[in-house]
Amino acid sequence: MTPEMIASIDAWIATQSGYVSRQDAIRRCVDLALGAEEQQSQQHPGRAESDGAPLVGKRAPPGL
């Protein structure tokens, strides 16, 4: 990961209530992204998976 990505993750962690480890933050981001991809593929089977629209508004660190 780039230093910018790590900084973005750390900034997101700082906005969360309670303790969130960097590993947990990354895991949450992956879960959000994979869940959004799965949901999109079920709603739009012919649509490209690279479309980032389902991730808009999710609480993931910027830059991921």
N, CA, C and O atoms as a CHARMM CRD file, in Angstrom:
* protein
*
  256
    1    1 MET  N      0.84000  -1.17900   0.00000 PROA 1      0.00000
    2    1 MET  CA     0.00000   0.00000   0.00000 PROA 1      0.00000
    3    1 MET  C      0.88000   1.23600   0.00000 PROA 1      0.00000
    4    1 MET  O      1.98000   1.25800   0.55300 PROA 1      0.00000
    5    2 THR  N      0.35600   2.24700  -0.63300 PROA 2      0.00000
    6    2 THR  CA     1.09200   3.50800  -0.67800 PROA 2      0.00000
    7    2 THR  C      0.94000   4.24900   0.65200 PROA 2      0.00000
    8    2 THR  O     -0.00300   3.99400   1.40100 PROA 2      0.00000
    9    3 PRO  N      1.85800   5.15600   0.94200 PROA 3      0.00000
   10    3 PRO  CA     1.71900   5.95800   2.16300 PROA 3      0.00000
   11    3 PRO  C      0.41200   6.75800   2.17600 PROA 3      0.00000
   12    3 PRO  O     -0.16900   6.98600   3.23700 PROA 3      0.00000
   13    4 GLU  N     -0.04200   7.17800   1.00300 PROA 4      0.00000
   14    4 GLU  CA    -1.29400   7.93000   0.91700 PROA 4      0.00000
   15    4 GLU  C     -2.48300   7.05700   1.31000 PROA 4      0.00000
   16    4 GLU  O     -3.39300   7.52000   1.99700 PROA 4      0.00000
   17    5 MET  N     -2.48000   5.80400   0.88100 PROA 5      0.00000
   18    5 MET  CA    -3.56500   4.88700   1.25000 PROA 5      0.00000
   19    5 MET  C     -3.57700   4.64800   2.75400 PROA 5      0.00000
   20    5 MET  O     -4.63400   4.64900   3.38500 PROA 5      0.00000
   21    6 ILE  N     -2.40900   4.44500   3.31200 PROA 6      0.00000
   22    6 ILE  CA    -2.31300   4.21700   4.75400 PROA 6      0.00000
   23    6 ILE  C     -2.80200   5.44600   5.51000 PROA 6      0.00000
   24    6 ILE  O     -3.51600   5.32200   6.50600 PROA 6      0.00000
   25    7 ALA  N     -2.42300   6.62200   5.04300 PROA 7      0.00000
   26    7 ALA  CA    -2.87500   7.85900   5.68600 PROA 7      0.00000
   27    7 ALA  C     -4.39300   7.99600   5.59400 PROA 7      0.00000
   28    7 ALA  O     -5.03300   8.43800   6.54800 PROA 7      0.00000
   29    8 SER  N     -4.97200   7.62100   4.45400 PROA 8      0.00000
   30    8 SER  CA    -6.42500   7.68400   4.28900 PROA 8      0.00000
   31    8 SER  C     -7.12200   6.72100   5.24100 PROA 8      0.00000
   32    8 SER  O     -8.13900   7.06200   5.84600 PROA 8      0.00000
   33    9 ILE  N     -6.58000   5.53700   5.36700 PROA 9      0.00000
   34    9 ILE  CA    -7.15700   4.55200   6.28600 PROA 9      0.00000
   35    9 ILE  C     -7.06000   5.05500   7.71900 PROA 9      0.00000
   36    9 ILE  O     -8.02600   4.96500   8.47700 PROA 9      0.00000
   37   10 ASP  N     -5.90400   5.58200   8.09300 PROA 10     0.00000
   38   10 ASP  CA    -5.72500   6.10300   9.44600 PROA 10     0.00000
   39   10 ASP  C     -6.66200   7.27700   9.72000 PROA 10     0.00000
   40   10 ASP  O     -7.17600   7.41000  10.83000 PROA 10     0.00000
   41   11 ALA  N     -6.88700   8.12600   8.72200 PROA 11     0.00000
   42   11 ALA  CA    -7.81400   9.24900   8.88700 PROA 11     0.00000
   43   11 ALA  C     -9.23500   8.73500   9.09800 PROA 11     0.00000
   44   11 ALA  O     -9.97200   9.26900   9.92700 PROA 11     0.00000
   45   12 TRP  N     -9.61900   7.70500   8.35600 PROA 12     0.00000
   46   12 TRP  CA   -10.95300   7.12300   8.51900 PROA 12     0.00000
   47   12 TRP  C    -11.09500   6.50900   9.90800 PROA 12     0.00000
   48   12 TRP  O    -12.12800   6.66100  10.56100 PROA 12     0.00000
   49   13 ILE  N    -10.04500   5.81100  10.35700 PROA 13     0.00000
   50   13 ILE  CA   -10.06600   5.19600  11.68700 PROA 13     0.00000
   51   13 ILE  C    -10.30700   6.26400  12.75400 PROA 13     0.00000
   52   13 ILE  O    -11.04700   6.03500  13.71100 PROA 13     0.00000
   53   14 ALA  N     -9.68800   7.41500  12.58900 PROA 14     0.00000
   54   14 ALA  CA    -9.82200   8.49700  13.56900 PROA 14     0.00000
   55   14 ALA  C    -11.25400   9.00800  13.67400 PROA 14     0.00000
   56   14 ALA  O    -11.62500   9.58400  14.69600 PROA 14     0.00000
   57   15 THR  N    -12.06200   8.81000  12.64200 PROA 15     0.00000
   58   15 THR  CA   -13.45100   9.28200  12.67100 PROA 15     0.00000
   59   15 THR  C    -14.39800   8.26900  13.30500 PROA 15     0.00000
   60   15 THR  O    -15.56500   8.57900  13.54400 PROA 15     0.00000
   61   16 GLN  N    -13.91200   7.07100  13.57700 PROA 16     0.00000
   62   16 GLN  CA   -14.76300   6.01600  14.11700 PROA 16     0.00000
   63   16 GLN  C    -14.80500   6.09300  15.63700 PROA 16     0.00000
   64   16 GLN  O    -13.83700   6.49900  16.27900 PROA 16     0.00000
   65   17 SER  N    -15.94100   5.69500  16.19900 PROA 17     0.00000
   66   17 SER  CA   -16.02900   5.65900  17.65700 PROA 17     0.00000
   67   17 SER  C    -15.44000   4.33900  18.14000 PROA 17     0.00000
   68   17 SER  O    -15.67300   3.29000  17.54000 PROA 17     0.00000
   69   18 GLY  N    -14.69600   4.39800  19.20000 PROA 18     0.00000
   70   18 GLY  CA   -14.05400   3.19900  19.71500 PROA 18     0.00000
   71   18 GLY  C    -12.79700   2.85600  18.94100 PROA 18     0.00000
   72   18 GLY  O    -12.42200   3.53800  17.98600 PROA 18     0.00000
   73   19 TYR  N    -12.16100   1.79000  19.37300 PROA 19     0.00000
   74   19 TYR  CA   -10.90500   1.37300  18.76000 PROA 19     0.00000
   75   19 TYR  C    -11.16900   0.55800  17.50400 PROA 19     0.00000
   76   19 TYR  O    -11.95200  -0.39100  17.52300 PROA 19     0.00000
   77   20 VAL  N    -10.51200   0.93100  16.41200 PROA 20     0.00000
   78   20 VAL  CA   -10.54300   0.16100  15.16700 PROA 20     0.00000
   79   20 VAL  C     -9.09500   0.01100  14.72300 PROA 20     0.00000
   80   20 VAL  O     -8.41000   1.00400  14.47500 PROA 20     0.00000
   81   21 SER  N     -8.63200  -1.22500  14.62300 PROA 21     0.00000
   82   21 SER  CA    -7.26100  -1.44200  14.16400 PROA 21     0.00000
   83   21 SER  C     -7.18600  -1.19800  12.65900 PROA 21     0.00000
   84   21 SER  O     -8.20600  -1.20800  11.96900 PROA 21     0.00000
   85   22 ARG  N     -5.99600  -0.98400  12.16800 PROA 22     0.00000
   86   22 ARG  CA    -5.80600  -0.80300  10.72800 PROA 22     0.00000
   87   22 ARG  C     -6.26600  -2.05600   9.97800 PROA 22     0.00000
   88   22 ARG  O     -6.87600  -1.95900   8.91300 PROA 22     0.00000
   89   23 GLN  N     -5.97400  -3.21500  10.53000 PROA 23     0.00000
   90   23 GLN  CA    -6.38900  -4.46700   9.89400 PROA 23     0.00000
   91   23 GLN  C     -7.91200  -4.56000   9.80200 PROA 23     0.00000
   92   23 GLN  O     -8.45200  -4.96000   8.77000 PROA 23     0.00000
   93   24 ASP  N     -8.60100  -4.19000  10.87700 PROA 24     0.00000
   94   24 ASP  CA   -10.06400  -4.21300  10.85800 PROA 24     0.00000
   95   24 ASP  C    -10.62800  -3.20400   9.86400 PROA 24     0.00000
   96   24 ASP  O    -11.61500  -3.48500   9.18500 PROA 24     0.00000
   97   25 ALA  N    -10.00900  -2.04000   9.77700 PROA 25     0.00000
   98   25 ALA  CA   -10.47200  -1.02500   8.82900 PROA 25     0.00000
   99   25 ALA  C    -10.33900  -1.53400   7.39600 PROA 25     0.00000
  100   25 ALA  O    -11.25300  -1.36400   6.58900 PROA 25     0.00000
  101   26 ILE  N     -9.22000  -2.15000   7.08400 PROA 26     0.00000
  102   26 ILE  CA    -9.01300  -2.69600   5.73800 PROA 26     0.00000
  103   26 ILE  C    -10.01900  -3.80700   5.47100 PROA 26     0.00000
  104   26 ILE  O    -10.59500  -3.88100   4.38500 PROA 26     0.00000
  105   27 ARG  N    -10.22900  -4.66300   6.44900 PROA 27     0.00000
  106   27 ARG  CA   -11.19600  -5.75800   6.30300 PROA 27     0.00000
  107   27 ARG  C    -12.59700  -5.20200   6.03100 PROA 27     0.00000
  108   27 ARG  O    -13.31600  -5.72700   5.18100 PROA 27     0.00000
  109   28 ARG  N    -12.98600  -4.14800   6.74200 PROA 28     0.00000
  110   28 ARG  CA   -14.30300  -3.54000   6.52100 PROA 28     0.00000
  111   28 ARG  C    -14.42200  -2.96800   5.11100 PROA 28     0.00000
  112   28 ARG  O    -15.46100  -3.10100   4.46500 PROA 28     0.00000
  113   29 CYS  N    -13.36100  -2.33800   4.64300 PROA 29     0.00000
  114   29 CYS  CA   -13.37100  -1.78500   3.28100 PROA 29     0.00000
  115   29 CYS  C    -13.52700  -2.88500   2.24000 PROA 29     0.00000
  116   29 CYS  O    -14.29200  -2.74500   1.28600 PROA 29     0.00000
  117   30 VAL  N    -12.80300  -3.96700   2.42900 PROA 30     0.00000
  118   30 VAL  CA   -12.90200  -5.09300   1.49300 PROA 30     0.00000
  119   30 VAL  C    -14.30800  -5.67900   1.53800 PROA 30     0.00000
  120   30 VAL  O    -14.89000  -5.97000   0.49300 PROA 30     0.00000
  121   31 ASP  N    -14.85600  -5.85300   2.73300 PROA 31     0.00000
  122   31 ASP  CA   -16.21400  -6.38300   2.85500 PROA 31     0.00000
  123   31 ASP  C    -17.22500  -5.48200   2.15800 PROA 31     0.00000
  124   31 ASP  O    -18.11500  -5.96700   1.45900 PROA 31     0.00000
  125   32 LEU  N    -17.08900  -4.16900   2.34700 PROA 32     0.00000
  126   32 LEU  CA   -17.99000  -3.22900   1.67400 PROA 32     0.00000
  127   32 LEU  C    -17.87100  -3.33900   0.16400 PROA 32     0.00000
  128   32 LEU  O    -18.87600  -3.39400  -0.54400 PROA 32     0.00000
  129   33 ALA  N    -16.65100  -3.36900  -0.32000 PROA 33     0.00000
  130   33 ALA  CA   -16.43100  -3.42200  -1.76500 PROA 33     0.00000
  131   33 ALA  C    -16.94800  -4.72900  -2.35600 PROA 33     0.00000
  132   33 ALA  O    -17.61500  -4.71700  -3.39100 PROA 33     0.00000
  133   34 LEU  N    -16.65200  -5.84400  -1.71800 PROA 34     0.00000
  134   34 LEU  CA   -17.10500  -7.13200  -2.23800 PROA 34     0.00000
  135   34 LEU  C    -18.61800  -7.25900  -2.15300 PROA 34     0.00000
  136   34 LEU  O    -19.24800  -7.80600  -3.05800 PROA 34     0.00000
  137   35 GLY  N    -19.19700  -6.76300  -1.08500 PROA 35     0.00000
  138   35 GLY  CA   -20.65400  -6.79000  -0.95300 PROA 35     0.00000
  139   35 GLY  C    -21.32300  -5.92900  -2.00400 PROA 35     0.00000
  140   35 GLY  O    -22.36300  -6.30200  -2.54700 PROA 35     0.00000
  141   36 ALA  N    -20.73200  -4.77700  -2.29700 PROA 36     0.00000
  142   36 ALA  CA   -21.28800  -3.88400  -3.31500 PROA 36     0.00000
  143   36 ALA  C    -21.18000  -4.51800  -4.69200 PROA 36     0.00000
  144   36 ALA  O    -22.10700  -4.41400  -5.49500 PROA 36     0.00000
  145   37 GLU  N    -20.04800  -5.17900  -4.97900 PROA 37     0.00000
  146   37 GLU  CA   -19.88200  -5.85300  -6.27100 PROA 37     0.00000
  147   37 GLU  C    -20.90100  -6.96700  -6.42600 PROA 37     0.00000
  148   37 GLU  O    -21.51400  -7.11100  -7.48400 PROA 37     0.00000
  149   38 GLU  N    -21.08200  -7.75600  -5.37400 PROA 38     0.00000
  150   38 GLU  CA   -22.02700  -8.86600  -5.44000 PROA 38     0.00000
  151   38 GLU  C    -23.44500  -8.34800  -5.63500 PROA 38     0.00000
  152   38 GLU  O    -24.20500  -8.88300  -6.44100 PROA 38     0.00000
  153   39 GLN  N    -23.79300  -7.30800  -4.89700 PROA 39     0.00000
  154   39 GLN  CA   -25.12400  -6.72300  -5.01000 PROA 39     0.00000
  155   39 GLN  C    -25.34000  -6.16400  -6.41200 PROA 39     0.00000
  156   39 GLN  O    -26.41000  -6.35000  -6.99200 PROA 39     0.00000
  157   40 GLN  N    -24.34600  -5.48700  -6.95800 PROA 40     0.00000
  158   40 GLN  CA   -24.46700  -4.91300  -8.29000 PROA 40     0.00000
  159   40 GLN  C    -24.60600  -6.00700  -9.34100 PROA 40     0.00000
  160   40 GLN  O    -25.42300  -5.88300 -10.25400 PROA 40     0.00000
  161   41 SER  N    -23.82600  -7.07100  -9.23000 PROA 41     0.00000
  162   41 SER  CA   -23.89100  -8.12700 -10.23800 PROA 41     0.00000
  163   41 SER  C    -25.24200  -8.82700 -10.19900 PROA 41     0.00000
  164   41 SER  O    -25.70300  -9.32500 -11.22600 PROA 41     0.00000
  165   42 GLN  N    -25.88000  -8.87600  -9.04600 PROA 42     0.00000
  166   42 GLN  CA   -27.21100  -9.46900  -8.95400 PROA 42     0.00000
  167   42 GLN  C    -28.26100  -8.54700  -9.56100 PROA 42     0.00000
  168   42 GLN  O    -29.22100  -9.01800 -10.17000 PROA 42     0.00000
  169   43 GLN  N    -28.08600  -7.24000  -9.40000 PROA 43     0.00000
  170   43 GLN  CA   -29.04400  -6.27200  -9.92600 PROA 43     0.00000
  171   43 GLN  C    -28.84700  -6.02500 -11.41000 PROA 43     0.00000
  172   43 GLN  O    -29.81800  -5.81100 -12.13500 PROA 43     0.00000
  173   44 HSD  N    -27.60500  -6.05100 -11.87100 PROA 44     0.00000
  174   44 HSD  CA   -27.25900  -5.73900 -13.26100 PROA 44     0.00000
  175   44 HSD  C    -26.27400  -6.78300 -13.77700 PROA 44     0.00000
  176   44 HSD  O    -25.07900  -6.50300 -13.86300 PROA 44     0.00000
  177   45 PRO  N    -26.74400  -7.97400 -14.12000 PROA 45     0.00000
  178   45 PRO  CA   -25.82700  -9.05300 -14.50600 PROA 45     0.00000
  179   45 PRO  C    -24.90600  -8.71800 -15.67000 PROA 45     0.00000
  180   45 PRO  O    -23.79500  -9.24600 -15.72000 PROA 45     0.00000
  181   46 GLY  N    -25.30800  -7.87300 -16.60400 PROA 46     0.00000
  182   46 GLY  CA   -24.46800  -7.57500 -17.75900 PROA 46     0.00000
  183   46 GLY  C    -23.55500  -6.39000 -17.56900 PROA 46     0.00000
  184   46 GLY  O    -22.76700  -6.07600 -18.46100 PROA 46     0.00000
  185   47 ARG  N    -23.63600  -5.73100 -16.45000 PROA 47     0.00000
  186   47 ARG  CA   -22.87100  -4.51000 -16.20200 PROA 47     0.00000
  187   47 ARG  C    -21.43900  -4.83200 -15.80000 PROA 47     0.00000
  188   47 ARG  O    -21.18700  -5.84800 -15.15200 PROA 47     0.00000
  189   48 ALA  N    -20.51600  -3.98400 -16.17700 PROA 48     0.00000
  190   48 ALA  CA   -19.09400  -4.19300 -15.85800 PROA 48     0.00000
  191   48 ALA  C    -18.88100  -4.09300 -14.35400 PROA 48     0.00000
  192   48 ALA  O    -19.44800  -3.22300 -13.69300 PROA 48     0.00000
  193   49 GLU  N    -18.06500  -4.98300 -13.82500 PROA 49     0.00000
  194   49 GLU  CA   -17.79000  -4.98100 -12.39100 PROA 49     0.00000
  195   49 GLU  C    -16.92700  -3.80800 -11.96600 PROA 49     0.00000
  196   49 GLU  O    -16.86100  -3.48800 -10.77900 PROA 49     0.00000
  197   50 SER  N    -16.27200  -3.16800 -12.90800 PROA 50     0.00000
  198   50 SER  CA   -15.37900  -2.07200 -12.54900 PROA 50     0.00000
  199   50 SER  C    -16.12500  -0.77900 -12.26300 PROA 50     0.00000
  200   50 SER  O    -15.50600   0.19400 -11.83100 PROA 50     0.00000
  201   51 ASP  N    -17.41600  -0.73700 -12.48600 PROA 51     0.00000
  202   51 ASP  CA   -18.20700   0.46100 -12.22000 PROA 51     0.00000
  203   51 ASP  C    -18.22700   0.70800 -10.71700 PROA 51     0.00000
  204   51 ASP  O    -18.65300  -0.16300  -9.95900 PROA 51     0.00000
  205   52 GLY  N    -17.77600   1.87500 -10.27100 PROA 52     0.00000
  206   52 GLY  CA   -17.68200   2.16300  -8.84900 PROA 52     0.00000
  207   52 GLY  C    -18.92700   2.76400  -8.24200 PROA 52     0.00000
  208   52 GLY  O    -18.90900   3.11000  -7.06100 PROA 52     0.00000
  209   53 ALA  N    -20.01100   2.90600  -8.98700 PROA 53     0.00000
  210   53 ALA  CA   -21.21800   3.55400  -8.49900 PROA 53     0.00000
  211   53 ALA  C    -21.74600   2.97500  -7.19300 PROA 53     0.00000
  212   53 ALA  O    -22.16300   3.75200  -6.33400 PROA 53     0.00000
  213   54 PRO  N    -21.75500   1.64500  -6.98700 PROA 54     0.00000
  214   54 PRO  CA   -22.30800   1.12900  -5.73700 PROA 54     0.00000
  215   54 PRO  C    -21.52100   1.54300  -4.50500 PROA 54     0.00000
  216   54 PRO  O    -22.02900   1.42600  -3.38900 PROA 54     0.00000
  217   55 LEU  N    -20.30900   2.01800  -4.67100 PROA 55     0.00000
  218   55 LEU  CA   -19.48700   2.39300  -3.52700 PROA 55     0.00000
  219   55 LEU  C    -19.68700   3.84000  -3.10500 PROA 55     0.00000
  220   55 LEU  O    -19.22000   4.24100  -2.03900 PROA 55     0.00000
  221   56 VAL  N    -20.37400   4.63000  -3.92300 PROA 56     0.00000
  222   56 VAL  CA   -20.58200   6.03700  -3.60900 PROA 56     0.00000
  223   56 VAL  C    -21.39400   6.14100  -2.32500 PROA 56     0.00000
  224   56 VAL  O    -22.43700   5.50300  -2.18600 PROA 56     0.00000
  225   57 GLY  N    -20.91400   6.93900  -1.40000 PROA 57     0.00000
  226   57 GLY  CA   -21.61800   7.16000  -0.15100 PROA 57     0.00000
  227   57 GLY  C    -21.28200   6.16100   0.94700 PROA 57     0.00000
  228   57 GLY  O    -21.75500   6.31400   2.07300 PROA 57     0.00000
  229   58 LYS  N    -20.49000   5.15600   0.65800 PROA 58     0.00000
  230   58 LYS  CA   -20.09200   4.19100   1.67900 PROA 58     0.00000
  231   58 LYS  C    -19.04300   4.83600   2.57500 PROA 58     0.00000
  232   58 LYS  O    -18.35200   5.76400   2.15400 PROA 58     0.00000
  233   59 ARG  N    -18.92100   4.35900   3.78800 PROA 59     0.00000
  234   59 ARG  CA   -17.98200   4.93900   4.73900 PROA 59     0.00000
  235   59 ARG  C    -16.63500   4.24600   4.66600 PROA 59     0.00000
  236   59 ARG  O    -16.18100   3.64000   5.63600 PROA 59     0.00000
  237   60 ALA  N    -16.01600   4.34000   3.52900 PROA 60     0.00000
  238   60 ALA  CA   -14.67400   3.79200   3.35300 PROA 60     0.00000
  239   60 ALA  C    -13.67800   4.93900   3.30800 PROA 60     0.00000
  240   60 ALA  O    -14.04900   6.06000   2.96100 PROA 60     0.00000
  241   61 PRO  N    -12.44000   4.68600   3.64600 PROA 61     0.00000
  242   61 PRO  CA   -11.43800   5.74600   3.58600 PROA 61     0.00000
  243   61 PRO  C    -11.30300   6.28500   2.17100 PROA 61     0.00000
  244   61 PRO  O    -11.33300   5.51300   1.21200 PROA 61     0.00000
  245   62 PRO  N    -11.15500   7.59900   2.02300 PROA 62     0.00000
  246   62 PRO  CA   -10.95200   8.14800   0.68500 PROA 62     0.00000
  247   62 PRO  C     -9.65900   7.61000   0.08800 PROA 62     0.00000
  248   62 PRO  O     -8.68600   7.38300   0.80700 PROA 62     0.00000
  249   63 GLY  N     -9.64800   7.41300  -1.18500 PROA 63     0.00000
  250   63 GLY  CA    -8.46100   6.93100  -1.86300 PROA 63     0.00000
  251   63 GLY  C     -8.39800   5.42600  -2.00500 PROA 63     0.00000
  252   63 GLY  O     -7.43700   4.89700  -2.56400 PROA 63     0.00000
  253   64 LEU  N     -9.40600   4.72600  -1.50800 PROA 64     0.00000
  254   64 LEU  CA    -9.40600   3.26300  -1.65700 PROA 64     0.00000
  255   64 LEU  C    -10.37300   2.84100  -2.71100 PROA 64     0.00000
  256   64 LEU  O    -10.51300   1.64800  -2.97800 PROA 64     0.00000
